[in-house]
Amino acid sequence: MPEDLADRELQPVRCGGRATPKPPGAGQRRNQCQFRGARTLYAGETDVRHPFAPLGETPLHSRARLRSHFAEEPTRTTGVERFEPVGQVHETADPEMGIYELRYAGSAHGRPFSIPCLFVVRVRDGLIVESRDYTDHVAFARAFGRLGNLATALVADPR
């Protein structure tokens, strides 16, 4: 995997008034974490999927759609005091393919959390062109106080 991508994995920013490592491009805004700049890791045309999304996945096929996806994040992460991806990149026999094994460690609403994730990415010219993001969505909902909302949505889902 190209080193320039690995070099961009963590950037120090402020969230909730404290300097903390954040996902790529995270910014500051009151007590919310933002991921607007993370889209710069992706190619203009990409294929990002979340196979374990509890309400079904919506593939993200462009940097513009990723911009929209990441712009929604602040409204879903209110109350975060700390948010830090902790993990490692595993190389594969395919020079374009990498596996990022991580956990999001942090605290929200005064409670610590640790959320396991696994991202399988294909990188060309230093940009992600394909990604499969396997994340524990129930742990995210629990950490950010949205477990009741998720349960209600799952009960209402006609599938």
Coordinates of N, CA and C in Angstrom, one line a residue:
M1 N 0.9 -1.2 0.0 CA 0.0 0.0 0.0 C 0.9 1.2 0.0
P2 N 0.6 2.2 -0.8 CA 1.4 3.4 -0.9 C 1.6 4.1 0.5
E3 N 2.8 4.5 0.8 CA 3.1 5.1 2.1 C 2.4 6.4 2.3
D4 N 2.1 7.2 1.3 CA 1.5 8.5 1.5 C 0.1 8.3 2.0
L5 N -0.6 7.2 1.7 CA -1.9 7.0 2.3 C -1.8 6.7 3.8
A6 N -0.8 5.8 4.1 CA -0.6 5.5 5.5 C -0.2 6.7 6.4
D7 N 0.5 7.6 5.8 CA 1.0 8.8 6.5 C -0.2 9.7 6.8
R8 N -1.3 9.6 6.1 CA -2.5 10.5 6.3 C -3.5 9.9 7.3
E9 N -3.2 8.8 7.9 CA -4.3 8.1 8.7 C -4.7 8.9 9.9
L10 N -3.8 9.5 10.6 CA -4.2 10.3 11.8 C -3.7 11.7 11.7
Q11 N -4.6 12.6 12.1 CA -4.2 14.0 12.1 C -4.7 14.6 13.5
P12 N -3.9 15.3 14.2 CA -4.4 15.9 15.4 C -5.3 17.1 15.1
V13 N -6.4 17.1 15.8 CA -7.4 18.2 15.7 C -8.0 18.4 17.0
R14 N -8.9 19.4 17.1 CA -9.6 19.6 18.3 C -11.1 19.1 18.2
C15 N -11.6 18.5 19.3 CA -12.9 18.0 19.3 C -13.4 18.2 20.8
G16 N -14.4 19.0 21.0 CA -14.8 19.3 22.3 C -13.8 20.1 23.1
G17 N -13.0 20.8 22.4 CA -12.0 21.7 23.1 C -10.7 21.0 23.4
R18 N -10.5 19.8 23.1 CA -9.3 19.1 23.5 C -8.6 18.6 22.2
A19 N -7.3 18.7 22.2 CA -6.5 18.2 21.0 C -6.5 16.7 21.1
T20 N -7.0 16.0 20.0 CA -7.0 14.6 20.0 C -6.7 14.1 18.6
P21 N -6.2 12.9 18.4 CA -6.0 12.4 17.0 C -7.4 12.1 16.5
K22 N -7.6 12.3 15.2 CA -8.9 12.1 14.6 C -8.7 11.4 13.2
P23 N -9.7 10.8 12.7 CA -9.6 10.3 11.3 C -9.2 11.4 10.4
P24 N -8.7 11.0 9.2 CA -8.2 11.9 8.2 C -9.2 13.1 8.0
G25 N -8.6 14.3 8.1 CA -9.4 15.5 7.7 C -10.4 15.9 8.8
A26 N -10.4 15.3 9.9 CA -11.4 15.7 10.9 C -11.2 17.2 11.3
G27 N -12.2 17.9 11.7 CA -12.1 19.3 12.0 C -12.7 19.6 13.4
Q28 N -13.0 20.9 13.6 CA -13.5 21.2 14.9 C -14.8 22.0 14.7
R29 N -15.7 21.8 15.7 CA -16.9 22.5 15.7 C -17.6 22.2 17.0
R30 N -17.7 23.1 17.9 CA -18.3 22.8 19.2 C -17.9 21.5 19.8
N31 N -18.9 20.7 20.1 CA -18.6 19.4 20.7 C -18.9 18.2 19.7
Q32 N -18.6 18.5 18.5 CA -18.9 17.5 17.4 C -17.6 17.2 16.7
C33 N -17.5 15.9 16.2 CA -16.3 15.6 15.4 C -16.8 15.6 14.0
Q34 N -16.0 16.1 13.1 CA -16.3 16.1 11.7 C -15.3 15.3 10.9
F35 N -15.8 14.9 9.7 CA -14.9 14.0 8.9 C -14.9 14.6 7.5
R36 N -15.1 15.9 7.3 CA -15.2 16.5 5.9 C -14.0 16.2 5.1
G37 N -12.8 16.3 5.7 CA -11.6 16.2 4.9 C -11.2 14.7 4.6
A38 N -11.9 13.8 5.2 CA -11.6 12.4 5.0 C -11.9 12.0 3.5
R39 N -12.8 12.7 2.9 CA -13.1 12.4 1.5 C -11.9 12.6 0.6
T40 N -10.9 13.4 1.0 CA -9.7 13.6 0.2 C -8.8 12.3 0.1
L41 N -9.1 11.3 0.9 CA -8.4 10.0 0.7 C -8.9 9.2 -0.4
Y42 N -10.0 9.6 -1.0 CA -10.7 8.8 -2.0 C -10.6 9.4 -3.4
A43 N -10.6 8.5 -4.4 CA -10.5 8.9 -5.8 C -11.9 9.5 -6.1
G44 N -11.9 10.3 -7.3 CA -13.1 10.9 -7.7 C -14.2 9.9 -7.9
E45 N -13.9 8.7 -8.5 CA -14.8 7.6 -8.7 C -14.3 6.5 -7.8
T46 N -15.2 6.0 -6.9 CA -14.8 5.0 -6.0 C -16.0 4.1 -5.7
D47 N -15.8 3.0 -4.9 CA -16.8 2.1 -4.6 C -16.6 1.8 -3.1
V48 N -17.3 2.5 -2.2 CA -17.2 2.3 -0.8 C -18.5 1.6 -0.3
R49 N -18.4 0.5 0.4 CA -19.6 -0.2 0.9 C -19.4 -0.6 2.3
H50 N -20.5 -0.7 3.0 CA -20.6 -1.1 4.4 C -21.5 -2.3 4.5
P51 N -20.9 -3.5 4.2 CA -21.7 -4.7 4.2 C -22.5 -5.1 5.5
F52 N -22.0 -4.6 6.6 CA -22.7 -5.0 7.9 C -23.7 -3.9 8.3
A53 N -24.0 -2.9 7.5 CA -24.9 -1.8 7.9 C -26.2 -2.5 8.3
P54 N -26.7 -2.3 9.5 CA -27.9 -3.0 9.9 C -29.2 -2.7 9.2
L55 N -29.3 -1.5 8.5 CA -30.5 -1.2 7.7 C -30.2 -1.3 6.2
G56 N -29.2 -2.0 5.9 CA -28.9 -2.1 4.5 C -27.8 -1.1 4.1
E57 N -27.0 -1.4 3.1 CA -26.0 -0.5 2.7 C -26.4 0.4 1.5
T58 N -25.8 1.5 1.4 CA -26.0 2.4 0.3 C -24.5 2.6 -0.2
P59 N -24.2 2.0 -1.3 CA -22.8 2.2 -1.8 C -22.5 3.6 -2.2
L60 N -21.3 4.1 -1.9 CA -20.9 5.4 -2.2 C -19.9 5.3 -3.4
H61 N -20.3 5.9 -4.5 CA -19.6 5.7 -5.7 C -18.8 7.0 -6.2
S62 N -18.8 8.0 -5.4 CA -18.1 9.2 -5.9 C -17.6 10.0 -4.7
R63 N -16.6 10.9 -4.9 CA -16.1 11.8 -3.9 C -17.2 12.7 -3.4
A64 N -18.1 13.1 -4.4 CA -19.2 14.0 -4.0 C -20.2 13.3 -3.0
R65 N -20.4 12.0 -3.3 CA -21.3 11.2 -2.4 C -20.6 11.0 -1.0
L66 N -19.3 10.8 -1.0 CA -18.6 10.7 0.2 C -18.6 12.0 1.0
R67 N -18.5 13.2 0.3 CA -18.6 14.5 0.9 C -19.9 14.6 1.7
S68 N -21.0 14.2 1.0 CA -22.3 14.2 1.6 C -22.4 13.3 2.8
H69 N -21.8 12.1 2.7 CA -21.8 11.1 3.8 C -21.1 11.6 5.0
F70 N -19.9 12.2 4.8 CA -19.1 12.7 5.9 C -19.7 14.0 6.5
A71 N -20.4 14.7 5.7 CA -21.1 15.9 6.2 C -22.2 15.6 7.2
E72 N -22.7 14.4 7.0 CA -23.8 13.9 8.0 C -23.2 13.5 9.3
E73 N -21.9 13.1 9.4 CA -21.3 12.6 10.6 C -21.5 13.5 11.8
P74 N -21.3 14.9 11.7 CA -21.4 15.7 12.9 C -22.7 15.6 13.6
T75 N -23.8 15.4 12.9 CA -25.1 15.3 13.5 C -25.3 14.0 14.2
R76 N -24.4 13.0 13.8 CA -24.5 11.7 14.4 C -23.5 11.5 15.5
T77 N -22.7 12.4 15.8 CA -21.6 12.2 16.8 C -21.6 13.3 17.8
T78 N -22.7 14.0 18.1 CA -22.8 15.0 19.1 C -22.4 14.3 20.5
G79 N -21.7 15.1 21.3 CA -21.3 14.6 22.6 C -20.0 13.8 22.7
V80 N -19.3 13.8 21.6 CA -18.0 13.1 21.6 C -16.9 14.0 22.2
E81 N -16.3 13.4 23.2 CA -15.1 14.1 23.9 C -13.8 13.7 23.2
R82 N -13.7 12.4 22.8 CA -12.5 11.9 22.2 C -12.9 10.8 21.2
F83 N -12.1 10.8 20.1 CA -12.4 9.8 19.0 C -11.1 9.6 18.3
E84 N -10.6 8.3 18.4 CA -9.2 8.1 17.9 C -9.2 6.7 17.2
P85 N -8.9 6.6 15.9 CA -8.7 5.3 15.3 C -7.3 4.8 15.7
V86 N -7.3 3.5 16.3 CA -6.1 2.9 16.7 C -6.0 1.5 16.0
G87 N -5.0 1.4 15.2 CA -4.8 0.1 14.5 C -3.6 0.0 13.7
Q88 N -3.6 -0.9 12.7 CA -2.5 -1.1 11.9 C -2.9 -1.5 10.5
V89 N -2.1 -1.2 9.5 CA -2.3 -1.6 8.1 C -1.6 -2.9 7.9
H90 N -2.3 -3.8 7.3 CA -1.6 -5.1 6.9 C -1.5 -5.1 5.4
E91 N -0.3 -5.4 4.9 CA -0.1 -5.5 3.5 C -0.5 -6.8 3.0
T92 N -0.9 -6.9 1.7 CA -1.3 -8.2 1.1 C -0.4 -8.4 -0.1
A93 N -0.6 -9.6 -0.8 CA 0.2 -9.9 -1.9 C -0.1 -9.0 -3.1
D94 N -1.3 -8.5 -3.1 CA -1.7 -7.5 -4.2 C -1.3 -6.1 -3.7
P95 N -0.4 -5.5 -4.5 CA 0.2 -4.2 -4.1 C -0.8 -3.1 -4.0
E96 N -2.0 -3.2 -4.6 CA -3.1 -2.2 -4.5 C -4.0 -2.4 -3.3
M97 N -3.9 -3.6 -2.7 CA -4.8 -4.0 -1.6 C -4.2 -3.9 -0.3
G98 N -4.9 -3.3 0.7 CA -4.5 -3.3 2.0 C -5.6 -3.5 3.0
I99 N -5.3 -4.0 4.2 CA -6.3 -4.2 5.2 C -6.0 -3.4 6.4
Y100 N -6.9 -2.5 6.8 CA -6.7 -1.7 8.0 C -7.5 -2.2 9.1
E101 N -6.9 -2.9 10.1 CA -7.5 -3.4 11.3 C -7.4 -2.4 12.4
L102 N -8.6 -1.9 12.9 CA -8.6 -0.9 13.9 C -9.7 -1.0 14.8
R103 N -9.7 -0.1 15.8 CA -10.8 0.1 16.7 C -10.9 1.6 16.8
Y104 N -12.1 2.1 16.9 CA -12.3 3.5 17.3 C -12.4 3.6 18.8
A105 N -11.4 4.2 19.4 CA -11.4 4.3 20.9 C -11.7 5.8 21.2
G106 N -12.5 6.0 22.3 CA -12.8 7.3 22.7 C -13.8 7.4 23.8
S107 N -14.4 8.5 23.9 CA -15.5 8.7 24.9 C -16.5 9.6 24.3
A108 N -17.8 9.3 24.7 CA -18.9 10.2 24.3 C -19.9 10.2 25.5
H109 N -20.4 11.4 25.7 CA -21.3 11.6 26.8 C -20.7 11.1 28.2
G110 N -19.4 11.2 28.3 CA -18.8 10.9 29.6 C -18.5 9.4 29.7
R111 N -18.8 8.6 28.7 CA -18.5 7.1 28.8 C -17.5 6.7 27.7
P112 N -16.6 5.8 28.1 CA -15.6 5.3 27.1 C -16.2 4.3 26.2
F113 N -15.6 4.2 25.0 CA -16.1 3.2 24.0 C -14.9 2.7 23.2
S114 N -15.0 1.5 22.7 CA -14.0 0.9 21.8 C -14.8 0.1 20.8
I115 N -14.7 0.5 19.5 CA -15.5 0.0 18.4 C -14.6 -0.7 17.4
P116 N -14.7 -2.0 17.3 CA -13.9 -2.8 16.3 C -14.3 -2.5 14.9
C117 N -13.3 -2.4 14.0 CA -13.5 -2.2 12.5 C -12.5 -2.9 11.7
L118 N -12.8 -3.2 10.5 CA -11.9 -3.8 9.6 C -12.2 -3.2 8.2
F119 N -11.2 -2.5 7.6 CA -11.4 -1.9 6.3 C -10.5 -2.6 5.3
V120 N -11.1 -3.1 4.2 CA -10.3 -3.7 3.1 C -10.4 -2.7 2.0
V121 N -9.2 -2.1 1.6 CA -9.2 -1.1 0.6 C -8.3 -1.4 -0.5
R122 N -8.6 -0.8 -1.7 CA -7.8 -0.9 -2.9 C -7.4 0.5 -3.2
V123 N -6.1 0.7 -3.3 CA -5.5 2.1 -3.5 C -4.8 2.1 -4.8
R124 N -5.0 3.2 -5.6 CA -4.3 3.5 -6.9 C -3.9 4.9 -6.8
D125 N -2.7 5.2 -7.2 CA -2.1 6.5 -7.3 C -2.4 7.3 -5.9
G126 N -2.3 6.5 -4.8 CA -2.3 7.2 -3.5 C -3.7 7.5 -3.0
L127 N -4.8 7.0 -3.8 CA -6.2 7.3 -3.4 C -7.0 6.0 -3.3
I128 N -7.9 6.0 -2.4 CA -8.8 4.8 -2.3 C -9.8 4.7 -3.4
V129 N -9.8 3.6 -4.2 CA -10.7 3.5 -5.3 C -11.8 2.5 -4.9
E130 N -11.6 1.7 -3.9 CA -12.6 0.7 -3.4 C -12.3 0.4 -2.0
S131 N -13.4 0.3 -1.2 CA -13.3 0.0 0.2 C -14.5 -0.8 0.7
R132 N -14.2 -1.8 1.5 CA -15.3 -2.5 2.2 C -15.0 -2.3 3.7
D133 N -16.0 -1.6 4.3 CA -15.8 -1.2 5.7 C -16.7 -2.0 6.6
Y134 N -16.0 -2.9 7.4 CA -16.8 -3.8 8.3 C -16.7 -3.2 9.7
T135 N -17.8 -2.7 10.1 CA -17.8 -2.0 11.4 C -18.9 -2.5 12.3
D136 N -18.7 -2.4 13.6 CA -19.7 -2.9 14.6 C -20.7 -1.7 14.7
H137 N -21.8 -1.7 13.9 CA -22.7 -0.6 14.0 C -23.5 -0.5 15.3
V138 N -23.7 -1.7 15.9 CA -24.4 -1.7 17.2 C -23.6 -1.0 18.2
A139 N -22.3 -1.2 18.2 CA -21.4 -0.6 19.2 C -21.3 1.0 18.9
F140 N -21.4 1.4 17.6 CA -21.5 2.8 17.3 C -22.7 3.4 17.9
A141 N -23.9 2.7 17.7 CA -25.1 3.2 18.2 C -25.1 3.3 19.7
R142 N -24.5 2.3 20.4 CA -24.5 2.3 21.8 C -23.6 3.5 22.3
A143 N -22.4 3.6 21.7 CA -21.4 4.7 22.1 C -22.0 6.1 22.0
F144 N -22.8 6.3 20.9 CA -23.3 7.7 20.7 C -24.7 7.9 21.1
G145 N -25.2 7.0 21.9 CA -26.5 7.2 22.5 C -27.7 7.0 21.5
R146 N -27.5 6.2 20.5 CA -28.5 6.0 19.4 C -29.0 4.6 19.4
L147 N -28.8 3.8 20.4 CA -29.2 2.4 20.4 C -30.7 2.3 20.3
G148 N -31.5 3.1 21.0 CA -32.9 3.1 20.9 C -33.4 3.4 19.5
N149 N -32.8 4.4 18.9 CA -33.2 4.8 17.5 C -32.9 3.6 16.5
L150 N -31.8 3.0 16.7 CA -31.5 1.8 15.9 C -32.5 0.7 16.1
A151 N -32.8 0.4 17.3 CA -33.8 -0.7 17.6 C -35.1 -0.4 17.0
T152 N -35.6 0.9 17.1 CA -36.8 1.3 16.5 C -36.8 1.1 15.0
A153 N -35.7 1.5 14.4 CA -35.6 1.4 12.9 C -35.6 0.0 12.5
L154 N -34.9 -0.9 13.2 CA -34.8 -2.3 12.9 C -36.2 -3.0 13.0
V155 N -37.0 -2.6 14.0 CA -38.3 -3.2 14.2 C -39.2 -2.7 13.0
A156 N -39.1 -1.5 12.6 CA -39.9 -0.9 11.5 C -39.5 -1.4 10.1
D157 N -38.3 -1.9 10.0 CA -37.7 -2.3 8.7 C -38.6 -3.5 8.1
P158 N -39.1 -3.3 7.0 CA -40.0 -4.3 6.4 C -39.3 -5.6 5.9
R159 N -38.0 -5.6 5.9 CA -37.3 -6.8 5.3 C -37.6 -8.0 6.1

